[in-house]
Amino acid sequence: MVHVRIVSLSLDSVTKQPVVILRPVDDHSDAGRFIPIWIGHAEATAILFGLQEIAPPRPMTHDLLARIIAEMGATLTRVDIVRIEGGTFFANIVLDGGEGQEWEIDARPSDSIALAVRTGAPLFVSEQVLDEAAITAAPGITEEAADSEVERFREFLDHVDPSDFSS
């Protein structure tokens, strides 16, 4: 498993779908490998709130789940993005219940990432996922450019209305 971090949360310019971009923690090159995962708007909002440590007036679903885990005496030790099938990513949240108890629970990567940013749990991807899904950025892509994308997404969220997502 390869330890990764979130480097960007942005909107796909064509589909207007949110994309979370992961990068191996030990990769500091200009032309590094990035893993884009397209996610839903609600999950993107949850990830952004977690990254920005925004506390909504009432708990969001991922806040509730983090609290339930803690109240039950367990700890989210890591999130593993384990495979891709037909373009769909699969993840496990790994919980430590103490006294040698560990649970791996199947979850969507977007929900897993939203939970991880709330608990401080590290993110990992399998070598298979890295080989299949990683893209290599053009040299010159900087952290500042990634931060600019996050800011664009924040602006989008500031002006979005829930009715925009109804079918």
XYZ file of C-alpha atoms in Angstrom, residues 17-101:
85
model
C -18.349 16.774 -11.280
C -16.085 17.168 -8.257
C -12.744 15.391 -8.418
C -10.533 14.649 -5.445
C -6.871 14.355 -6.413
C -4.565 12.137 -4.378
C -0.778 11.982 -4.584
C 1.791 9.708 -2.941
C 3.120 11.388 0.208
C 6.749 10.746 -0.730
C 6.385 12.153 -4.278
C 7.629 15.750 -4.372
C 8.566 15.977 -8.039
C 7.048 18.491 -10.449
C 5.803 15.697 -12.703
C 4.516 13.317 -10.062
C 1.762 10.745 -10.165
C -1.759 11.824 -9.233
C -4.883 9.735 -8.705
C -8.113 11.505 -9.721
C -11.329 10.146 -8.219
C -14.631 11.616 -9.411
C -17.068 11.969 -6.520
C -20.516 13.352 -5.785
C -21.219 16.947 -4.815
C -22.407 16.034 -1.315
C -19.252 14.036 -0.630
C -17.088 16.846 -2.033
C -18.788 19.259 0.349
C -18.188 16.857 3.231
C -14.497 16.507 2.318
C -14.104 20.265 1.955
C -15.775 20.898 5.318
C -13.435 18.354 6.896
C -10.329 19.818 5.268
C -11.309 23.329 6.303
C -12.423 22.151 9.764
C -15.807 23.791 9.241
C -18.290 22.774 11.908
C -21.840 22.862 10.551
C -24.613 23.803 12.980
C -25.754 20.149 13.027
C -23.554 17.092 12.389
C -23.220 15.927 8.815
C -23.366 12.186 8.117
C -19.578 11.770 8.241
C -19.363 13.729 11.503
C -22.011 11.440 12.958
C -20.174 8.305 11.829
C -16.878 9.581 13.274
C -18.620 10.235 16.580
C -20.251 6.789 16.619
C -16.883 5.136 15.998
C -15.293 7.127 18.833
C -18.189 6.555 21.255
C -17.938 2.815 20.658
C -14.281 2.931 21.677
C -12.910 2.262 18.217
C -10.454 4.235 16.109
C -10.328 4.703 12.364
C -6.723 3.675 11.757
C -6.603 4.075 7.979
C -8.466 4.168 4.702
C -7.325 1.747 2.006
C -8.372 2.304 -1.602
C -7.921 -1.272 -2.696
C -9.044 -1.778 -6.282
C -10.777 -0.505 -9.405
C -13.433 -2.461 -11.271
C -15.048 -1.047 -14.384
C -13.878 2.449 -13.505
C -15.306 2.220 -9.979
C -12.944 2.581 -7.025
C -13.386 0.390 -3.935
C -12.129 1.213 -0.456
C -12.035 -0.186 3.052
C -12.126 1.742 6.273
C -10.012 -0.030 8.875
C -11.159 0.239 12.488
C -9.223 -0.726 15.596
C -11.542 -1.839 18.367
C -8.765 -2.442 20.880
C -7.674 -5.730 22.379
C -6.593 -7.017 18.973
C -9.927 -6.412 17.274
